[in-house]
Coordinates of C-alpha atoms in Angstrom, one line a residue:
Chain A
M21 CA 47.6 64.6 116.8
I22 CA 47.9 61.9 119.5
D23 CA 44.6 60.4 118.6
W24 CA 45.7 59.8 115.0
S25 CA 46.7 56.4 113.9
P26 CA 47.5 55.5 110.3
S27 CA 44.7 54.1 108.3
Q28 CA 44.8 50.6 106.8
H29 CA 45.3 52.2 103.4
E30 CA 48.3 54.2 104.7
L31 CA 49.8 51.1 106.3
E32 CA 49.6 49.3 102.9
R33 CA 51.1 52.3 101.2
R34 CA 54.0 52.3 103.6
Q35 CA 54.5 48.7 102.8
V36 CA 54.6 49.5 99.1
R37 CA 57.0 52.3 99.7
R38 CA 59.2 50.0 101.6
R39 CA 59.1 47.4 98.8
I40 CA 60.0 50.1 96.3
R41 CA 62.9 51.3 98.4
L42 CA 64.1 47.7 98.9
R43 CA 63.9 47.1 95.2
S44 CA 66.0 50.2 94.5
G45 CA 68.5 49.1 97.0
L46 CA 68.8 45.7 95.5
I47 CA 69.2 47.1 92.0
A48 CA 71.9 49.5 93.2
T49 CA 73.8 46.7 94.9
A50 CA 73.5 44.2 92.0
M51 CA 74.5 46.8 89.4
T52 CA 77.5 47.9 91.5
V53 CA 78.8 44.4 92.1
L54 CA 78.2 43.5 88.5
V55 CA 80.0 46.5 87.0
F56 CA 83.0 46.2 89.2
L57 CA 83.2 42.4 88.7
V58 CA 83.2 42.8 84.9
V59 CA 85.8 45.6 85.0
G60 CA 88.0 43.6 87.3
L61 CA 87.7 40.5 85.1
V62 CA 88.5 42.4 81.9
V63 CA 91.6 43.9 83.5
T64 CA 93.0 40.8 85.2
S65 CA 92.3 38.4 82.2
S66 CA 94.1 40.6 79.7
P67 CA 97.2 39.0 78.3
G68 CA 99.7 41.5 79.7
W69 CA 98.2 41.6 83.2
P70 CA 100.9 39.5 85.0
R71 CA 103.5 41.8 83.7
V72 CA 101.6 45.0 84.6
Q73 CA 100.9 43.5 88.0
E74 CA 104.5 42.9 88.6
T75 CA 105.6 46.4 87.5
F76 CA 102.9 48.5 89.1
F77 CA 101.2 46.4 91.8
S78 CA 104.0 44.4 93.4
S79 CA 103.2 44.0 97.1
E80 CA 106.9 43.3 97.8
H81 CA 108.0 46.6 96.3
A82 CA 105.1 48.4 97.8
R83 CA 106.2 47.3 101.3
A84 CA 109.8 48.1 100.6
S85 CA 109.1 51.7 99.4
F86 CA 106.3 52.5 101.9
P87 CA 108.4 53.9 104.8
D88 CA 110.4 56.3 102.6
I89 CA 107.2 57.6 100.9
W90 CA 105.5 57.9 104.2
D91 CA 108.3 60.1 105.4
A92 CA 108.4 62.1 102.2
I93 CA 104.6 62.7 102.0
W94 CA 104.8 65.0 105.1
L95 CA 106.8 67.4 102.9
N96 CA 103.9 67.5 100.4
I97 CA 101.4 68.0 103.2
K98 CA 103.5 70.8 104.7
M99 CA 103.9 72.5 101.3
F100 CA 100.2 72.1 100.6
L101 CA 99.1 73.6 103.9
I102 CA 101.4 76.5 103.8
A103 CA 100.6 77.3 100.1
E104 CA 96.8 77.0 100.7
V105 CA 96.7 79.7 103.3
F106 CA 98.7 82.1 101.2
I107 CA 96.7 81.2 98.1
L108 CA 93.4 81.9 99.8
L109 CA 94.6 85.3 101.1
S110 CA 96.2 86.5 97.9
A111 CA 93.4 85.2 95.7
I112 CA 90.7 87.0 97.6
L113 CA 92.8 90.2 97.4
I114 CA 93.3 89.8 93.7
A115 CA 89.6 89.2 93.2
L116 CA 88.7 92.2 95.3
C117 CA 91.0 94.3 93.2
R118 CA 89.3 93.1 90.1
V119 CA 85.8 93.9 91.2
S120 CA 86.8 97.3 92.7
R121 CA 85.3 100.4 91.1
S122 CA 87.3 103.3 92.7
P123 CA 89.3 105.3 90.3
W124 CA 92.2 105.4 92.8
L125 CA 92.6 101.7 92.5
M126 CA 92.9 101.6 88.7
P127 CA 96.6 100.6 88.9
L128 CA 95.7 97.7 91.2
R129 CA 92.9 96.6 88.9
I130 CA 95.3 96.6 85.9
T131 CA 97.9 94.6 87.8
A132 CA 95.3 92.1 88.9
V133 CA 94.0 91.6 85.3
V134 CA 97.5 91.3 83.9
Y135 CA 98.6 89.0 86.7
T136 CA 95.8 86.5 86.2
D137 CA 96.1 86.6 82.5
V138 CA 99.8 86.0 82.4
V139 CA 100.2 83.6 85.3
R140 CA 97.3 81.4 84.2
G141 CA 99.0 81.1 80.8
I142 CA 102.2 79.7 82.2
P143 CA 102.5 76.0 82.9
T144 CA 103.1 75.6 86.6
I145 CA 106.2 73.5 86.1
L146 CA 107.8 76.4 84.3
L147 CA 107.1 78.6 87.3
V148 CA 108.7 76.0 89.5
Y149 CA 111.8 76.0 87.3
L150 CA 111.9 79.8 87.0
L151 CA 111.6 80.4 90.8
A152 CA 113.4 77.4 92.2
I153 CA 116.4 77.6 89.9
G154 CA 116.3 81.2 88.8
M155 CA 115.9 82.9 92.1
P156 CA 118.8 81.3 93.9
A157 CA 120.9 82.0 90.7
L158 CA 120.3 85.7 91.2
Q159 CA 122.5 85.5 94.3
L160 CA 120.4 88.1 96.1
Q161 CA 121.2 88.7 99.8
G162 CA 118.7 87.6 102.4
L163 CA 116.6 85.3 100.2
P164 CA 116.4 81.6 101.0
N165 CA 117.9 79.2 98.5
S166 CA 115.9 76.1 99.4
G167 CA 114.0 74.3 96.6
F168 CA 111.2 73.7 99.0
F169 CA 110.7 77.4 99.6
W170 CA 110.7 78.5 96.0
A171 CA 108.6 75.5 94.8
T172 CA 106.0 76.6 97.4
V173 CA 106.2 80.2 96.2
A174 CA 105.7 79.0 92.6
L175 CA 102.6 77.1 93.6
I176 CA 101.2 80.1 95.4
V177 CA 101.9 82.4 92.5
S178 CA 100.2 80.0 90.0
Y179 CA 97.2 78.9 92.1
S180 CA 96.5 82.5 93.3
A181 CA 95.6 83.4 89.7
Y182 CA 93.2 80.4 89.3
V183 CA 91.6 80.8 92.7
A184 CA 91.2 84.6 92.3
E185 CA 89.1 83.9 89.2
V186 CA 87.0 81.4 91.1
F187 CA 86.4 84.0 93.8
R188 CA 85.5 86.6 91.2
A189 CA 83.0 84.3 89.6
G190 CA 81.4 83.8 93.0
I191 CA 81.3 87.5 93.8
E192 CA 79.8 88.3 90.4
S193 CA 77.2 85.6 90.7
V194 CA 75.6 87.3 93.7
H195 CA 72.3 88.9 92.5
P196 CA 72.4 92.7 91.9
S197 CA 69.4 93.0 94.3
Q198 CA 71.8 92.1 97.1
W199 CA 74.0 95.0 96.2
A200 CA 71.0 97.2 96.0
S201 CA 69.6 96.3 99.3
A202 CA 73.0 96.6 101.0
E203 CA 73.6 100.0 99.5
A204 CA 70.1 101.1 100.4
L205 CA 71.0 100.4 104.0
G206 CA 73.9 102.9 103.6
L207 CA 76.7 100.4 103.4
S208 CA 79.7 101.5 101.4
R209 CA 80.9 99.5 98.4
G210 CA 83.7 98.0 100.6
Q211 CA 81.3 97.2 103.4
T212 CA 78.8 95.7 101.0
L213 CA 81.6 93.4 99.6
R214 CA 82.9 92.5 103.1
H215 CA 79.6 91.8 104.8
V216 CA 77.1 90.9 102.1
V217 CA 78.5 89.9 98.8
V218 CA 81.8 88.1 99.5
P219 CA 80.3 85.8 102.2
Q220 CA 77.6 84.7 99.8
G221 CA 79.9 84.5 96.8
V222 CA 82.5 82.4 98.7
R223 CA 79.9 79.9 99.8
R224 CA 78.8 79.3 96.2
V225 CA 82.4 78.6 95.1
V226 CA 83.3 76.1 97.7
P227 CA 83.0 73.1 95.3
P228 CA 85.2 74.6 92.6
L229 CA 87.7 75.8 95.3
L230 CA 87.9 72.3 96.5
N231 CA 88.6 71.2 93.0
D232 CA 91.6 73.6 92.8
F233 CA 92.9 72.4 96.2
V234 CA 92.8 68.8 95.2
S235 CA 94.7 69.8 92.1
L236 CA 97.1 71.8 94.3
Q237 CA 97.8 68.8 96.5
K238 CA 98.8 66.8 93.5
D239 CA 100.9 69.6 92.1
T240 CA 103.1 69.6 95.2
A241 CA 104.7 66.7 93.3
L242 CA 106.1 69.4 90.8
A243 CA 108.5 70.3 93.6
S244 CA 110.4 67.1 92.6
S245 CA 111.6 69.0 89.6
A246 CA 113.2 71.5 92.0
L247 CA 115.0 68.5 93.6
V248 CA 112.8 68.5 96.7
F249 CA 112.6 65.1 98.2
E250 CA 108.9 64.9 98.3
A251 CA 106.8 61.7 97.8
V252 CA 106.8 61.4 94.0
F253 CA 110.6 62.2 93.9
V254 CA 111.3 59.5 96.4
A255 CA 109.0 57.0 94.6
R256 CA 110.7 57.7 91.3
D257 CA 114.1 57.4 92.9
Y258 CA 113.2 54.0 94.3
G259 CA 111.8 53.0 90.9
N260 CA 114.9 54.0 89.1
Y261 CA 117.1 51.8 91.3
N262 CA 114.7 48.8 91.3
F263 CA 113.2 49.0 87.9
N264 CA 109.7 48.9 89.3
Y265 CA 106.9 51.5 89.3
T266 CA 105.0 50.2 92.3
P267 CA 106.2 53.1 94.5
L268 CA 104.4 55.6 92.2
V269 CA 101.2 53.7 92.7
V270 CA 101.9 53.8 96.5
A271 CA 102.4 57.6 96.2
A272 CA 99.2 57.9 94.3
G273 CA 97.5 56.0 97.1
F274 CA 98.8 58.6 99.6
F275 CA 97.5 61.5 97.5
I276 CA 94.0 59.9 97.3
V277 CA 94.0 59.3 101.1
M278 CA 94.9 63.0 101.5
T279 CA 92.1 64.3 99.2
V280 CA 89.2 62.2 100.3
P281 CA 88.8 63.7 103.8
L282 CA 89.0 67.2 102.3
A283 CA 86.2 66.4 99.8
R284 CA 84.0 65.0 102.6
L285 CA 84.7 68.0 104.8
C286 CA 83.6 70.3 102.0
D287 CA 80.5 68.3 101.3
W288 CA 79.6 68.5 105.0
L289 CA 80.2 72.2 105.2
T290 CA 78.1 72.8 102.1
A291 CA 75.3 70.6 103.4
R292 CA 75.4 72.4 106.8
M293 CA 75.2 75.8 105.1
R294 CA 72.2 74.7 103.0
R295 CA 70.5 73.3 106.1
R296 CA 70.9 76.5 108.0
E297 CA 69.8 78.8 105.2
L298 CA 67.0 76.8 103.8
A299 CA 65.7 75.4 107.1
G300 CA 62.1 74.5 106.5
A301 CA 61.8 76.6 103.3
L302 CA 61.4 75.0 100.0
Chain B
M25 CA 32.6 60.6 89.1
S26 CA 34.7 63.5 90.4
L27 CA 37.7 64.7 88.4
L28 CA 39.7 64.8 91.7
S29 CA 38.8 63.6 95.1
V30 CA 40.8 63.8 98.2
S31 CA 39.8 62.0 101.4
G32 CA 41.5 61.8 104.8
L33 CA 44.6 63.5 103.5
R34 CA 47.3 64.0 106.2
K35 CA 50.7 65.6 105.8
C36 CA 53.4 66.2 108.4
Y37 CA 56.8 67.8 108.4
G38 CA 58.5 66.0 111.3
D39 CA 56.1 66.5 114.3
K40 CA 54.3 69.3 112.7
V41 CA 50.9 68.3 111.2
V42 CA 50.4 70.5 108.2
L43 CA 47.3 68.9 106.8
D44 CA 44.9 66.9 108.9
D45 CA 42.1 64.8 107.6
V46 CA 41.5 66.9 104.5
S47 CA 38.7 65.8 102.2
L48 CA 37.7 67.6 99.0
S49 CA 36.2 66.7 95.8
V50 CA 36.5 68.6 92.5
E51 CA 34.1 68.2 89.6
Q52 CA 34.7 69.1 86.0
H53 CA 34.5 72.9 85.5
D54 CA 34.7 73.6 89.3
V55 CA 36.7 76.5 90.5
I56 CA 37.6 75.8 94.1
C57 CA 39.1 78.6 96.1
L58 CA 41.2 77.7 99.2
I59 CA 41.2 80.6 101.6
G60 CA 42.8 80.9 105.1
S61 CA 45.6 82.6 106.8
S62 CA 49.3 82.0 106.0
G63 CA 50.4 78.6 107.2
S64 CA 47.0 77.1 107.2
G65 CA 48.1 74.5 104.7
K66 CA 46.7 75.9 101.4
S67 CA 50.0 75.7 99.5
T68 CA 50.9 72.3 100.9
L69 CA 47.5 70.9 99.8
L70 CA 48.2 72.1 96.3
R71 CA 51.7 70.6 96.3
C72 CA 50.3 67.3 97.5
L73 CA 47.7 67.2 94.7
N74 CA 50.3 67.1 92.0
L75 CA 52.6 64.8 94.0
L76 CA 55.3 67.3 94.8
E77 CA 54.9 66.1 98.4
D78 CA 54.5 62.5 99.6
I79 CA 51.4 62.3 101.8
D80 CA 51.3 60.6 105.2
D81 CA 47.8 59.3 105.0
G82 CA 44.6 59.4 103.0
V83 CA 43.8 59.0 99.3
I84 CA 44.0 61.2 96.3
E85 CA 42.1 60.1 93.3
F86 CA 42.4 61.8 89.9
E87 CA 40.4 60.9 86.8
G88 CA 39.2 57.8 88.7
R89 CA 42.6 56.5 89.6
E90 CA 44.4 56.6 93.0
I91 CA 47.5 58.8 92.4
S92 CA 48.7 58.7 95.9
D93 CA 49.8 55.1 95.3
P94 CA 53.7 55.1 95.4
R95 CA 53.7 52.9 92.3
V96 CA 52.0 55.7 90.2
D97 CA 54.4 57.5 87.9
A98 CA 54.2 61.1 89.1
R99 CA 55.1 62.4 85.7
D100 CA 52.0 60.8 84.2
V101 CA 49.9 62.7 86.7
R102 CA 51.7 66.0 86.2
K103 CA 51.2 65.8 82.5
R104 CA 47.5 66.2 83.1
I105 CA 47.7 68.8 85.9
G106 CA 49.1 72.3 85.4
M107 CA 50.5 74.3 88.2
V108 CA 51.4 78.0 88.6
F109 CA 53.5 79.3 91.5
Q110 CA 53.4 82.4 93.6
A111 CA 56.9 83.4 92.4
Y112 CA 56.2 82.6 88.7
N113 CA 59.2 80.2 88.5
L114 CA 59.8 80.9 84.9
F115 CA 63.1 79.6 83.5
P116 CA 65.2 82.8 83.2
H117 CA 67.6 81.4 80.6
L118 CA 64.8 80.7 78.1
T119 CA 62.5 83.1 76.2
V120 CA 58.8 83.3 77.0
L121 CA 58.1 81.2 74.0
E122 CA 60.7 78.6 74.9
N123 CA 59.3 78.5 78.4
C124 CA 56.0 77.7 77.0
T125 CA 57.1 75.1 74.5
L126 CA 59.6 73.2 76.6
A127 CA 57.1 70.7 78.2
P128 CA 54.8 70.2 75.1
H129 CA 57.9 69.5 73.0
R130 CA 60.0 67.5 75.4
V131 CA 57.4 65.8 77.6
H132 CA 54.4 65.5 75.3
G133 CA 56.3 64.9 72.1
V134 CA 54.4 67.7 70.2
R135 CA 56.4 68.9 67.2
R136 CA 58.1 72.2 67.9
A137 CA 56.2 74.1 65.3
E138 CA 52.9 72.9 66.6
A139 CA 53.9 73.6 70.2
E140 CA 54.9 77.1 69.1
D141 CA 51.5 77.7 67.4
R142 CA 49.7 76.6 70.5
A143 CA 51.9 78.8 72.7
R144 CA 51.5 81.9 70.4
E145 CA 47.8 81.4 70.4
L146 CA 47.6 81.4 74.2
L147 CA 50.1 84.3 74.5
E148 CA 48.0 86.2 72.1
R149 CA 44.9 85.5 74.1
F150 CA 46.7 86.6 77.3
G151 CA 47.9 89.8 75.7
L152 CA 51.6 88.7 75.5
A153 CA 51.9 88.3 71.8
D154 CA 54.7 90.8 71.5
Q155 CA 56.7 89.4 74.5
A156 CA 57.2 85.9 73.1
T157 CA 60.8 86.3 72.2
K158 CA 61.9 88.2 75.3
H159 CA 63.4 86.6 78.4
P160 CA 61.2 86.5 81.5
D161 CA 63.3 89.1 83.5
R162 CA 62.5 91.7 80.9
L163 CA 58.8 91.4 81.7
S164 CA 56.8 93.1 84.4
G165 CA 55.5 90.9 87.3
G166 CA 52.0 90.7 85.9
Q167 CA 53.3 89.8 82.4
Q168 CA 55.6 87.1 84.0
Q169 CA 52.7 85.6 85.9
R170 CA 50.6 85.6 82.7
A171 CA 53.4 83.9 80.9
A172 CA 53.6 81.3 83.7
L173 CA 49.8 80.7 83.2
V174 CA 50.4 80.2 79.5
R175 CA 53.2 77.8 80.2
A176 CA 51.0 75.7 82.5
M177 CA 48.1 75.7 80.0
C178 CA 50.2 74.8 76.9
T179 CA 50.0 71.2 77.8
H180 CA 46.2 71.1 77.8
P181 CA 45.9 70.1 81.5
T182 CA 42.5 68.9 82.8
L183 CA 43.1 70.6 86.1
L184 CA 45.0 73.8 87.0
L185 CA 46.5 74.4 90.4
L186 CA 47.2 78.1 91.2
D187 CA 49.2 78.8 94.3
E188 CA 48.6 82.4 95.4
I189 CA 49.5 83.5 92.0
T190 CA 48.9 87.2 92.7
A191 CA 50.5 87.4 96.1
A192 CA 53.8 88.7 94.7
L193 CA 52.2 91.3 92.4
D194 CA 51.6 95.0 92.7
P195 CA 48.0 95.7 93.4
E196 CA 47.5 97.3 90.0
L197 CA 48.9 94.2 88.3
V198 CA 46.7 91.8 90.3
G199 CA 43.8 92.7 88.1
E200 CA 45.3 91.8 84.8
V201 CA 46.2 88.3 86.1
L202 CA 42.9 87.7 87.8
E203 CA 41.0 88.8 84.6
I204 CA 42.7 86.0 82.7
V205 CA 42.0 83.4 85.4
R206 CA 38.4 84.5 85.4
A207 CA 38.2 84.2 81.6
E208 CA 39.7 80.7 81.8
A209 CA 37.2 79.8 84.5
E210 CA 34.4 80.9 82.3
R211 CA 35.8 78.9 79.4
G212 CA 35.3 75.9 81.7
M213 CA 38.8 75.3 83.0
T214 CA 38.8 73.3 86.2
M215 CA 40.9 75.0 88.9
V216 CA 41.9 74.7 92.5
L217 CA 43.4 77.9 93.7
A218 CA 44.8 79.2 96.9
T219 CA 44.2 82.9 97.2
H220 CA 44.0 86.0 99.4
E221 CA 41.8 87.9 96.9
M222 CA 38.5 87.5 98.6
A223 CA 36.5 89.6 96.1
F224 CA 37.8 87.4 93.4
A225 CA 37.1 84.2 95.2
R226 CA 33.6 85.4 95.9
D227 CA 33.1 86.2 92.3
V228 CA 34.6 83.3 90.5
A229 CA 34.6 80.3 92.8
T230 CA 32.0 77.6 92.6
R231 CA 33.1 76.5 96.0
V232 CA 35.2 78.1 98.7
C233 CA 37.1 76.1 101.3
F234 CA 38.3 77.8 104.5
L235 CA 41.4 76.1 105.9
D236 CA 42.5 76.6 109.4
Q237 CA 45.5 74.8 111.0
G238 CA 45.6 72.2 108.4
R239 CA 41.9 71.3 108.3
I240 CA 39.1 72.4 106.0
L241 CA 37.0 73.9 108.6
E242 CA 34.2 74.9 106.3
Q243 CA 33.3 74.7 102.7
G244 CA 30.4 75.7 100.5
P245 CA 29.3 78.1 97.8
P246 CA 30.9 81.6 98.1
E247 CA 27.7 83.4 99.0
E248 CA 27.2 81.1 101.9
I249 CA 30.8 81.2 103.2
F250 CA 31.1 84.9 102.8
T251 CA 27.8 86.0 104.1
H252 CA 26.8 83.3 106.6
P253 CA 29.9 81.5 107.8
R254 CA 29.1 78.7 110.2
E255 CA 32.3 78.6 112.1
E256 CA 33.5 81.3 114.5
R257 CA 37.1 80.9 113.1
T258 CA 35.8 81.6 109.6
R259 CA 34.0 84.7 110.8
H260 CA 37.1 85.9 112.6
F261 CA 39.3 85.4 109.5
L262 CA 36.8 87.2 107.2
R263 CA 36.5 90.1 109.7
R264 CA 40.2 90.6 109.4
V265 CA 40.5 90.3 105.6
L266 CA 37.2 92.0 104.8
P267 CA 37.0 95.0 107.1
G268 CA 33.5 96.3 107.5
Q269 CA 32.0 93.6 105.3
A270 CA 30.5 90.2 105.5
G271 CA 31.1 88.2 108.6
S272 CA 31.2 91.3 110.8
S273 CA 27.5 91.4 111.1
A274 CA 27.2 87.7 111.8

């Protein structure tokens, strides 16, 4: 092992590989620059560009609206973080209900099916209206009246149905042989789910879950229709007074900044999982 | 000129040297059996031969051309080399016939009807005529592996690489697969195969290579390797896999 040194032929081959890599790198760079340049030129040379730039990309309005949106975005983040926890919990419960087999749980199973069918069919914004305006109007004792609270509940209700289906797809994608080997070890159906099937199923659905959460982050803006002063509401408010849409673009910027770290985190988690499970194997 | 010649082949995974200075030449109609314990490098050698792995030193020549050159299009090489894997690796979403016609039709540009004729002919020869329209998971292990062999041969490869193709099969199914390999060998198919079936290797091989820790420790005609192995390691290995047979007396 120590006495080995690469042959002349191998050294040449390495040089060729390096050249090929360099060439790929150059092509990638050139193509990227070219495409973005062309797109940029097409947009900025269009006849209406000065007008669009003034309405959507005015740096002056961006600066002016920034602090208010910055303050408001925390509400979105809070709403998102709270909702996410409850969505994950209720979604996995709904999914487990749906894959249960016990005759005792039939009512739960039916409820879960009806729930996902009905809730997924309702536009989220209607749920926000229904809950944020309807619930306080019932004048029930002991329930909060805040728009923030009910908008968050509406998001939880809506997204639980979607995420439950994602979980169920993950659970059902686990190969039957895994069920067989767990049951052969004497595990009950519940234990098999808990220790064997769900952990594998959940890993598989991390990318689609992320998709749903990015979508959830953006849908926190629906709270604006319940008169919650979140980022989009504030931006629209500013726009209505100043006849300029730049604040909406600023708000969009905030949403992008929020989602990118989440995406990278998920990529990293998935990659780590693969590394651990496939270490060395092909 | 050899169909395939390997010289000074070296392959590492990180610090681990998996193949070390391996040299091998394969003539037309040769049946080369690679034997050796698990982890001796048999599978890696096969994977290097059809460029599934980049090598770290040495030269692989196929049909008179160096294919270990990074500028060579791996797909051109793989069009001429067939490979069959231990775990069959059939595509579960396609029927047996579709598995067999995918490459001829999509890669080699053979018209679908022609590709199907060729596939049906081979399936017939391999005793799978009535399985053609089924999906792979409906077949037994032996049938699946035979289908995988058909899939590899549908493209008329000049060299067939078989990677422990019977290792995942029930003993009673091993026979039906090996019978087919034997028949193809007799028809003149050139093959390099990694195997644990010593009786088969002895019977069919034109040459046997014993791999140990990434090196070809010894190679020669089967009678020689199995009855008068030169190396102590070979004797030791054969004693373990052939209890009470050749090697033990040596």
